[in-house]
mmCIF file of C-alpha atoms (C1' of nucleotides) in Angstrom:
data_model
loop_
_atom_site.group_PDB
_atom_site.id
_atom_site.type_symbol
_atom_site.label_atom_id
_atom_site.label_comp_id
_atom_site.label_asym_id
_atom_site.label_seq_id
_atom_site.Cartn_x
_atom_site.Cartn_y
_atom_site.Cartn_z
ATOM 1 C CA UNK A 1 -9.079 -7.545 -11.510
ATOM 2 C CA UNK A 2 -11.287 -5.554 -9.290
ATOM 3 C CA UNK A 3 -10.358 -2.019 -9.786
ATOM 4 C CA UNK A 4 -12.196 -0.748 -6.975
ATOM 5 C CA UNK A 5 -10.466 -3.391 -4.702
ATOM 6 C CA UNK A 6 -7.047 -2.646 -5.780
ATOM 7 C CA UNK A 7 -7.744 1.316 -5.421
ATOM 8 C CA UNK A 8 -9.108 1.049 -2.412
ATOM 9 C CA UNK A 9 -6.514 -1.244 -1.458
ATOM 10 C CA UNK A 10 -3.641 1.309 -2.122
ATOM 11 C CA UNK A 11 -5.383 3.933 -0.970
ATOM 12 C CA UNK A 12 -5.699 2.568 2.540
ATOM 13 C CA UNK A 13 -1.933 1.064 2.114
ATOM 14 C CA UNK A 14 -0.568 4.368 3.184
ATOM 15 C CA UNK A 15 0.008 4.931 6.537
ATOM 16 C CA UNK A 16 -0.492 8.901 6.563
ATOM 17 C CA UNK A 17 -3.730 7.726 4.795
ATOM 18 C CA UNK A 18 -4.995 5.069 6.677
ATOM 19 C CA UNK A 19 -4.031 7.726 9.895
ATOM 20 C CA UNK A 20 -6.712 10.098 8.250
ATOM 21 C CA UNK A 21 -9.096 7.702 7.358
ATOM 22 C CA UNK A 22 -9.158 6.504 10.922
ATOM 23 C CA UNK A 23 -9.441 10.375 12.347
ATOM 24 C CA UNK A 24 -12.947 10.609 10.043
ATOM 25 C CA UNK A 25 -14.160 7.728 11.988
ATOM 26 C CA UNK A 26 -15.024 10.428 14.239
ATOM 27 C CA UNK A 27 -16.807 12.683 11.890
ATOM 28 C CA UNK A 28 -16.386 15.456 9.327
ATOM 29 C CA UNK A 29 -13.665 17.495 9.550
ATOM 30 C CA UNK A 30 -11.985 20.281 8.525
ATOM 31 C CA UNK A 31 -8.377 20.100 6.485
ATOM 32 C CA UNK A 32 -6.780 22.603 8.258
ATOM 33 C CA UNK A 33 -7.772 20.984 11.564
ATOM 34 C CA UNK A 34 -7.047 17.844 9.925
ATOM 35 C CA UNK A 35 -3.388 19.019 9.095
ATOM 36 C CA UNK A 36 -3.009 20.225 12.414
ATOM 37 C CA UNK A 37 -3.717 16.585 13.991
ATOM 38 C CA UNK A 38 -0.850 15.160 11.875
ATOM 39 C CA UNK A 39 3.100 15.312 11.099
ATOM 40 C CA UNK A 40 2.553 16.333 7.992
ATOM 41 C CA UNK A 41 2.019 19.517 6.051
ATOM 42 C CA UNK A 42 -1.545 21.097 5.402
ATOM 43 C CA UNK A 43 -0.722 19.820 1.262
ATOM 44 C CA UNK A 44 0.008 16.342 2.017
ATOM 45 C CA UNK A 45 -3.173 15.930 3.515
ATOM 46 C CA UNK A 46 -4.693 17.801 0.784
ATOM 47 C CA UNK A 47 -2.972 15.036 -1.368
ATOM 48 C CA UNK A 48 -3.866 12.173 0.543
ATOM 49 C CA UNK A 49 -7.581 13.241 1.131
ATOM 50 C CA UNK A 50 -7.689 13.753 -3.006
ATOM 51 C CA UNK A 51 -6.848 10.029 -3.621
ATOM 52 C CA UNK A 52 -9.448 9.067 -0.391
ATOM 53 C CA UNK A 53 -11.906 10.639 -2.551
ATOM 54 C CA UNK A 54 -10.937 9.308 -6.026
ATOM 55 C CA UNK A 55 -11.584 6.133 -4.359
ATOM 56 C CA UNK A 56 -14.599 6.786 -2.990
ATOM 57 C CA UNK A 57 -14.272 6.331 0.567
ATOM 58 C CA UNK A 58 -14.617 10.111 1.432
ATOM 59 C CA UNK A 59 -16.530 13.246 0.230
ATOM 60 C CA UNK A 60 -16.398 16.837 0.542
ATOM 61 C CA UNK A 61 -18.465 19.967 1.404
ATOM 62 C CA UNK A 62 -17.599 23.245 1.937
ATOM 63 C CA UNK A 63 -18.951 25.365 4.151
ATOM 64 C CA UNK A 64 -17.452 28.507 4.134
ATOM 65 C CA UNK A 65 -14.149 28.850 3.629
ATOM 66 C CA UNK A 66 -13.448 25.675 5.089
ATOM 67 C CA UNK A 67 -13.949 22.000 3.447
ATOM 68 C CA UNK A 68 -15.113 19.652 5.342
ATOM 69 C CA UNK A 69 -14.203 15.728 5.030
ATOM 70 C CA UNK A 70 -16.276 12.930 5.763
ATOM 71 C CA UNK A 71 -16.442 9.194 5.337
ATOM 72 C CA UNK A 72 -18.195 7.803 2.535
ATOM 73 C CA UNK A 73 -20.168 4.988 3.940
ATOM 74 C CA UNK A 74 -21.172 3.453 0.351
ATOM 75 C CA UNK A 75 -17.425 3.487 -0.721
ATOM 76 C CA UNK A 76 -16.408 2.073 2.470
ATOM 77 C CA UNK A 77 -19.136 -0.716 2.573
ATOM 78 C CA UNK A 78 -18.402 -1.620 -1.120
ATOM 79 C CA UNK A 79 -14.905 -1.687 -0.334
ATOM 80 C CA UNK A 80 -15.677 -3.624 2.771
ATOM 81 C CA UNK A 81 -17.548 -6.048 0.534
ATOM 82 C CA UNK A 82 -14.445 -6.870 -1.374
ATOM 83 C CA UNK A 83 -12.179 -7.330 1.283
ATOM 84 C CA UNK A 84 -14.845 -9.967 2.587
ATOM 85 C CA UNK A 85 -14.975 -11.666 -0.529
ATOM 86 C CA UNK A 86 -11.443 -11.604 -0.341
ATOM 87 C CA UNK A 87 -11.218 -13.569 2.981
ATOM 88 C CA UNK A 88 -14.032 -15.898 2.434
ATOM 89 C CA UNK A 89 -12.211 -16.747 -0.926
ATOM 90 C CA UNK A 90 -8.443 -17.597 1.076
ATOM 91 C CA UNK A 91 -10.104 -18.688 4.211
ATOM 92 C CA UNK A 92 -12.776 -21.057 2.647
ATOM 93 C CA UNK A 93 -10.343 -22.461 0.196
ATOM 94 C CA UNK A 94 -8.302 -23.577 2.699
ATOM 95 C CA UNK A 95 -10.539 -25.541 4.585
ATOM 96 C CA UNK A 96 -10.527 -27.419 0.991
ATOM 97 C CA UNK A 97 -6.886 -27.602 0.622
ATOM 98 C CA UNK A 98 -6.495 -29.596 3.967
ATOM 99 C CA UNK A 99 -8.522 -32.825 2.199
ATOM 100 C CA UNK A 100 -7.259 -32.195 -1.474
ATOM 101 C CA UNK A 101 -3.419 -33.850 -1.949
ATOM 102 C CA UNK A 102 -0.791 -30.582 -2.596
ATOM 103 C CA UNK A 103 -1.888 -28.799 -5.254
ATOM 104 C CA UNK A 104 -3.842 -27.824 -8.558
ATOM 105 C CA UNK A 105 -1.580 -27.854 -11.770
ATOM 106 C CA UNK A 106 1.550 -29.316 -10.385
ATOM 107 C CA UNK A 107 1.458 -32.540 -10.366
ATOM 108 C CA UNK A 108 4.757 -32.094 -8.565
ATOM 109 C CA UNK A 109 6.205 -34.766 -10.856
ATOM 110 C CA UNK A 110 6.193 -37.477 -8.644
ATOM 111 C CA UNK A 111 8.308 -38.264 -6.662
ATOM 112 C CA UNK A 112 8.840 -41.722 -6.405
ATOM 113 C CA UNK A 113 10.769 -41.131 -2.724
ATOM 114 C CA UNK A 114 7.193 -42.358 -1.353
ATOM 115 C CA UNK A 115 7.817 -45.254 -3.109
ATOM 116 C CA UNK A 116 11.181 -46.390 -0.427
ATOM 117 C CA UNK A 117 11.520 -49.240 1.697
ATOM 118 C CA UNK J 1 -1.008 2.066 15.764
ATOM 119 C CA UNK J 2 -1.803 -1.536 15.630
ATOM 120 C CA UNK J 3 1.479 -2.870 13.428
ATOM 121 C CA UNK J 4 -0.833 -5.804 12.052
ATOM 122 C CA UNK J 5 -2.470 -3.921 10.871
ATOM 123 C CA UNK J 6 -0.577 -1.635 8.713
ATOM 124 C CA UNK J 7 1.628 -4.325 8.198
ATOM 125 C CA UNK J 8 -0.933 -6.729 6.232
ATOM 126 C CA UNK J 9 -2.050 -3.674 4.745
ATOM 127 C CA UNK J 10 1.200 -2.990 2.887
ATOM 128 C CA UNK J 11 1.477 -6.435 2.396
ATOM 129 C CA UNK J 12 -1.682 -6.606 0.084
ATOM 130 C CA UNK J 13 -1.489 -2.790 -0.727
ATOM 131 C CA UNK J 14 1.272 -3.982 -3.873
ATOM 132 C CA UNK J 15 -0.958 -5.673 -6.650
ATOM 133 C CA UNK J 16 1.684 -7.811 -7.365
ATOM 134 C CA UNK J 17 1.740 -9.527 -3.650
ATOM 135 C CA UNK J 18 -2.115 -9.050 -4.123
ATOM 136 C CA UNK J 19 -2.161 -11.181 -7.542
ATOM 137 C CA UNK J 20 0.115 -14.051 -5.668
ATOM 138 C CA UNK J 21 -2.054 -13.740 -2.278
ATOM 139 C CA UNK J 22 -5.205 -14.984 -4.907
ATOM 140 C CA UNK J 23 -3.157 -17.213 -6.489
ATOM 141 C CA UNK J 24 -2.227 -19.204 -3.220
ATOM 142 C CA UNK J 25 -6.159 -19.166 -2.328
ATOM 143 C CA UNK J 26 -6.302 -22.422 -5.179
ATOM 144 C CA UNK J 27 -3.628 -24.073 -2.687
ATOM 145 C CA UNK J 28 0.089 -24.277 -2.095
ATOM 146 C CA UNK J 29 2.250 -23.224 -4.483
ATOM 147 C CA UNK J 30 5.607 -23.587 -5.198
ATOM 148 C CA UNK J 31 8.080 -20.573 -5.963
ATOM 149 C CA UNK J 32 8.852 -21.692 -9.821
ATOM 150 C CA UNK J 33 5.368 -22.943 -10.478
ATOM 151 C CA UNK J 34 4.273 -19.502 -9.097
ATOM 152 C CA UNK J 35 6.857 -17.111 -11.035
ATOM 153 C CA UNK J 36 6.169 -19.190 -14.237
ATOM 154 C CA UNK J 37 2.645 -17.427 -13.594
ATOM 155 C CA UNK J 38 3.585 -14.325 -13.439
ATOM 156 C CA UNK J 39 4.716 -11.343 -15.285
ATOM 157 C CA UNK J 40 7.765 -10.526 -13.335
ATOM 158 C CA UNK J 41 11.203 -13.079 -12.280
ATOM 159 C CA UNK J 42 11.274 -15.622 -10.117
ATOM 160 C CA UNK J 43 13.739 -13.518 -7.595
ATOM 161 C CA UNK J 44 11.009 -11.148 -7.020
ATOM 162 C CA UNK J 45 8.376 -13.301 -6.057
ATOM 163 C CA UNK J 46 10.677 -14.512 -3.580
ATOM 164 C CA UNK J 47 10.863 -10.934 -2.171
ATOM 165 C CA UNK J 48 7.355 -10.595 -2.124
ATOM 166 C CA UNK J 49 6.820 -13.959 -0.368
ATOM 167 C CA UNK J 50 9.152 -13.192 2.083
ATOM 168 C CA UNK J 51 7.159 -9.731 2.580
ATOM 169 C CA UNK J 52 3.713 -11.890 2.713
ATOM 170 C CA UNK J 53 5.433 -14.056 5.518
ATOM 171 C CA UNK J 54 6.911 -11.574 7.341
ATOM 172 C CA UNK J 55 2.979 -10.187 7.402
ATOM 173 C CA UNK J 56 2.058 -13.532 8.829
ATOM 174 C CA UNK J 57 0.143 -14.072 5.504
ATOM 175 C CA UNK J 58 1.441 -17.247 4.317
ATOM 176 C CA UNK J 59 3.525 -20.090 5.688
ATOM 177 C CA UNK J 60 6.317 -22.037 3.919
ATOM 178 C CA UNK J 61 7.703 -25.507 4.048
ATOM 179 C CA UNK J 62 10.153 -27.260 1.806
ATOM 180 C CA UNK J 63 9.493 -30.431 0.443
ATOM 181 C CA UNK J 64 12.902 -31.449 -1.543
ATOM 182 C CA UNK J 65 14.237 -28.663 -3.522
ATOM 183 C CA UNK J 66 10.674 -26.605 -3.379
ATOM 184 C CA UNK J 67 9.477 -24.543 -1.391
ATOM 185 C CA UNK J 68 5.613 -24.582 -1.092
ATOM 186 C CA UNK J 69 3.665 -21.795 -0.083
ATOM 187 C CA UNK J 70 0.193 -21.605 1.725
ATOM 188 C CA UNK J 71 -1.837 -19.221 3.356
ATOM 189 C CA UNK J 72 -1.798 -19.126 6.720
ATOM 190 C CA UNK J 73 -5.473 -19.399 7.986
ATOM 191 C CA UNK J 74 -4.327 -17.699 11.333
ATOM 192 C CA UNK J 75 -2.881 -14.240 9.749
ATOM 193 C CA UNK J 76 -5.248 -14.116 6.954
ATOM 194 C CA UNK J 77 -8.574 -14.206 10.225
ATOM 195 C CA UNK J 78 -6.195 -11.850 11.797
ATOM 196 C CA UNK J 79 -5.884 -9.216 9.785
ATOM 197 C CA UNK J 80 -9.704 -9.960 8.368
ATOM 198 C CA UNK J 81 -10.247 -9.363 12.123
ATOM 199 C CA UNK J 82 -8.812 -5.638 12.134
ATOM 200 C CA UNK J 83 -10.168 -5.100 9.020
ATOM 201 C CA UNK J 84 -13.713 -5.393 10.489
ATOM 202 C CA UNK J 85 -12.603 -3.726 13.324
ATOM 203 C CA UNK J 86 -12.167 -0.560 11.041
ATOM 204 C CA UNK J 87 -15.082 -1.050 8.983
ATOM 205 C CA UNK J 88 -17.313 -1.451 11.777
ATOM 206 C CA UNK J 89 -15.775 1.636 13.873
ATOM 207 C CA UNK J 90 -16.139 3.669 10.494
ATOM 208 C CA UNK J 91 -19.665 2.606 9.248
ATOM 209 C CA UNK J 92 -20.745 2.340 12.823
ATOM 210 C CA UNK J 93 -19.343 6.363 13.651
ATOM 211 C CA UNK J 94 -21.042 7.467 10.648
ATOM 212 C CA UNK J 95 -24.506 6.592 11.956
ATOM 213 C CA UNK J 96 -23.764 8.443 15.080
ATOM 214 C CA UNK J 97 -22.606 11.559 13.155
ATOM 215 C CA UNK J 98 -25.507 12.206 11.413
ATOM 216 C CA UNK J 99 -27.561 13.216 14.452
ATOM 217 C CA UNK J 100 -24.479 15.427 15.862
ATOM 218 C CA UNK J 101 -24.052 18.625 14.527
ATOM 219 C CA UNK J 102 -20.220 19.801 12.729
ATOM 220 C CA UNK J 103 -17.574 17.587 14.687
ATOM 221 C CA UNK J 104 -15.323 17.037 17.924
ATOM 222 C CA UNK J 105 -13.109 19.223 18.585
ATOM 223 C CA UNK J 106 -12.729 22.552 16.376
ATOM 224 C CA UNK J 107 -15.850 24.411 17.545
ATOM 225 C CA UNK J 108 -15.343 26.434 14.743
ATOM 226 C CA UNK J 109 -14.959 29.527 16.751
ATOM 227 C CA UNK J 110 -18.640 31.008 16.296
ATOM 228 C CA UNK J 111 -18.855 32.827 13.109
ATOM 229 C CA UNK J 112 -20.861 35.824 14.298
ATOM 230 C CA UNK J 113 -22.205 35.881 10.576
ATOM 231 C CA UNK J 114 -25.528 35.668 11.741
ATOM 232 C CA UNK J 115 -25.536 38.841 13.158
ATOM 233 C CA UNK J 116 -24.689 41.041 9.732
ATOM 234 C CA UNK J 117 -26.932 43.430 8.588
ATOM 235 C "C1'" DA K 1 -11.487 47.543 -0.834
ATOM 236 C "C1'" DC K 2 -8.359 45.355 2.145
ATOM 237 C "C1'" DT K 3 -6.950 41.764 5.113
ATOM 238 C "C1'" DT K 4 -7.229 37.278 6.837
ATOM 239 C "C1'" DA K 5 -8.230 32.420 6.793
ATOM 240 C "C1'" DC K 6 -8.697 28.215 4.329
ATOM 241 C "C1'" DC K 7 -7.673 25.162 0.676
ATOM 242 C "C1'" DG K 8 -6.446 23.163 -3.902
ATOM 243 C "C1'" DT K 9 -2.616 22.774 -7.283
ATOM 244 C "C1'" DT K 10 1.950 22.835 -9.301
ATOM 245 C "C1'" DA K 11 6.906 22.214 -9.452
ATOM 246 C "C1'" DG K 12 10.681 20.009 -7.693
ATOM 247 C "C1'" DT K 13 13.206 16.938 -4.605
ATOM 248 C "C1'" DT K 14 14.071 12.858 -2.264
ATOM 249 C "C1'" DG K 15 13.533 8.486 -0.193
ATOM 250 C "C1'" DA K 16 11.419 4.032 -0.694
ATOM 251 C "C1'" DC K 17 10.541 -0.022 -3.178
ATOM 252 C "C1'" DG K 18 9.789 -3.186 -6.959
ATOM 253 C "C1'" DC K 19 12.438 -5.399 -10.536
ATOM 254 C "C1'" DT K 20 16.397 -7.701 -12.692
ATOM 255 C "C1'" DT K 21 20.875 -9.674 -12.962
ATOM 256 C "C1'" DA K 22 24.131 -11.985 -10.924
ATOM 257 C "C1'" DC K 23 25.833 -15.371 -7.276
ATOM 258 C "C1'" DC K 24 25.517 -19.000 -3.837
ATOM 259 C "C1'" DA K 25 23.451 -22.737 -1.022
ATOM 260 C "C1'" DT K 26 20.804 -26.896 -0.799
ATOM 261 C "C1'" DT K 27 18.846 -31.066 -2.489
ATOM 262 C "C1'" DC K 28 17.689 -34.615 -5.804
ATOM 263 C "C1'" DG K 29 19.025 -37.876 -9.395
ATOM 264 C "C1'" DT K 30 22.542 -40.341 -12.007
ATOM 265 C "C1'" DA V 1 31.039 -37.138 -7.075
ATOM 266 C "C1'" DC V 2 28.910 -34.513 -10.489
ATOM 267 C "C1'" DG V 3 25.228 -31.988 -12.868
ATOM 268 C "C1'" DA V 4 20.675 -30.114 -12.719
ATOM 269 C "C1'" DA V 5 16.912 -28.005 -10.412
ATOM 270 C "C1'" DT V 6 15.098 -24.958 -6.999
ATOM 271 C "C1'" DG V 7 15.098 -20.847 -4.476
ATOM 272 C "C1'" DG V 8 17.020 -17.334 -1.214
ATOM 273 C "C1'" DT V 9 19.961 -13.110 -1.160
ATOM 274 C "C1'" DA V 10 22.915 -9.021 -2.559
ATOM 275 C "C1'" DA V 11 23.829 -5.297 -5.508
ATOM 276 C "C1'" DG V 12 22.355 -1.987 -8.635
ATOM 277 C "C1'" DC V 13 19.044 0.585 -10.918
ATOM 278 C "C1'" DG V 14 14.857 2.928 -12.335
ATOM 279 C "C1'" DT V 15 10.524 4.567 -11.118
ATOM 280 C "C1'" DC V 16 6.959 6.187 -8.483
ATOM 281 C "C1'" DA V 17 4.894 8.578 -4.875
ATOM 282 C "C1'" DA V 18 4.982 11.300 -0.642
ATOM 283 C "C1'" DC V 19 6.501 15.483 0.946
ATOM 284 C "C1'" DT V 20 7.554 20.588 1.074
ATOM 285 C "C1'" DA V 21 7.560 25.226 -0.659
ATOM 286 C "C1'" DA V 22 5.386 28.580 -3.318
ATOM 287 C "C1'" DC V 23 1.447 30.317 -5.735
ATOM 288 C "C1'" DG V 24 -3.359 31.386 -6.791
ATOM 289 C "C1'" DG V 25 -8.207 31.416 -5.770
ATOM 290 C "C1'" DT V 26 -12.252 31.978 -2.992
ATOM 291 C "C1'" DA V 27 -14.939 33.357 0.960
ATOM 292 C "C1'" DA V 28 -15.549 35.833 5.393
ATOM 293 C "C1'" DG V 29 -14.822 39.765 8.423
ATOM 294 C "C1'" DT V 30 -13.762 44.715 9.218
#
DNA sequence: ACTTACCGTTAGTTGACGCTTACCATTCGT
DNA sequence: ACGAATGGTAAGCGTCAACTAACGGTAAGT
């Protein structure tokens, strides 16, 4: 199965990391100021922003002392390019499903209850 | 935080719901059919339907002693919604932020570096 | 050189959650 | 009415990951 999908998807499944990702939306930022912005401790975020970046939706660059953390718009539009194909495969499939009788493999064994009266 | 969100999120964030969310894109399923297709018991397939409904994922109607699942079309555009909502606010931020200089808030308290020497 | 600020990493703990094994309810078929 | 099939739920357990505390390392300022 996709492997960026799936680490992208568990990357994002966090809450504390899905908070950060959202706070990048608004640019680079520091860790420290990062940490600072959340409930958790300076580490955590250290932790979280390491697994952001081992799934490529963020890099880093320090300047200074400081390390600065920004979204990683190829990572985030490839990612976004899964999750599409993901919806177009449910949502289009189901347009199918409404003509098609129940369901692929089944055959549900029929039932002969339609066959009453 | 929008709960949809972060809800759905979670929802597909396990790869196990993940694998049964693609799985129900080929139709409605029922429970057995779908366990018999997987690598872990029936019992816990249950659990993870019943985490995919209570993400307004997938709907579920009993026909005799089954229980079919489906996708619900409604959720699924939902949550695709929120996801586009992010990816646009993050893709769409990052074109801004490459004409402003560091960030928001932190004003980095002006290294007076520049005047060593 | 010394101090300070910033950050990554490790070790260790703890809470959450995914899985299985029972058990029980419901429904169909005989 | 009885047995079989289907599936939800509870209890128990193991595992994983998120968190904190402590440490070390680097860079800037004095």
């Amino acid at each position: 199965m996709d492997a960026y999908l799936q680490a992208g998807l568990d990357a994002l499944g966090d809450a504390t990391r899905m908070a950060i990702f959202q706070k990048l939306t608004h640019g680079p930022v520091a860790v420290n100021e990062l940490a600072r912005k959340m409930p958790v401790s300076r580490p955590a975020v250290s932790q979280h922003l390491r697994v952001l970046k081992d799934a490529g939706l963020v890099t880093d660059s320090k300047v200074g002392t400081r390390r600065y953390y920004k979204l990683n718009p190829e990572g985030v539009a490839r990612l976004r390019a899964h999750f599409d194909q993901v919806w177009e495969k449910a949502l289009g499939a189901f347009q199918i499903e409404a003509e098609k009788p129940p369901a692929g493999e089944s055959r549900v064994r029929p039932t002969r209850r339609s066959r009453r009266s």
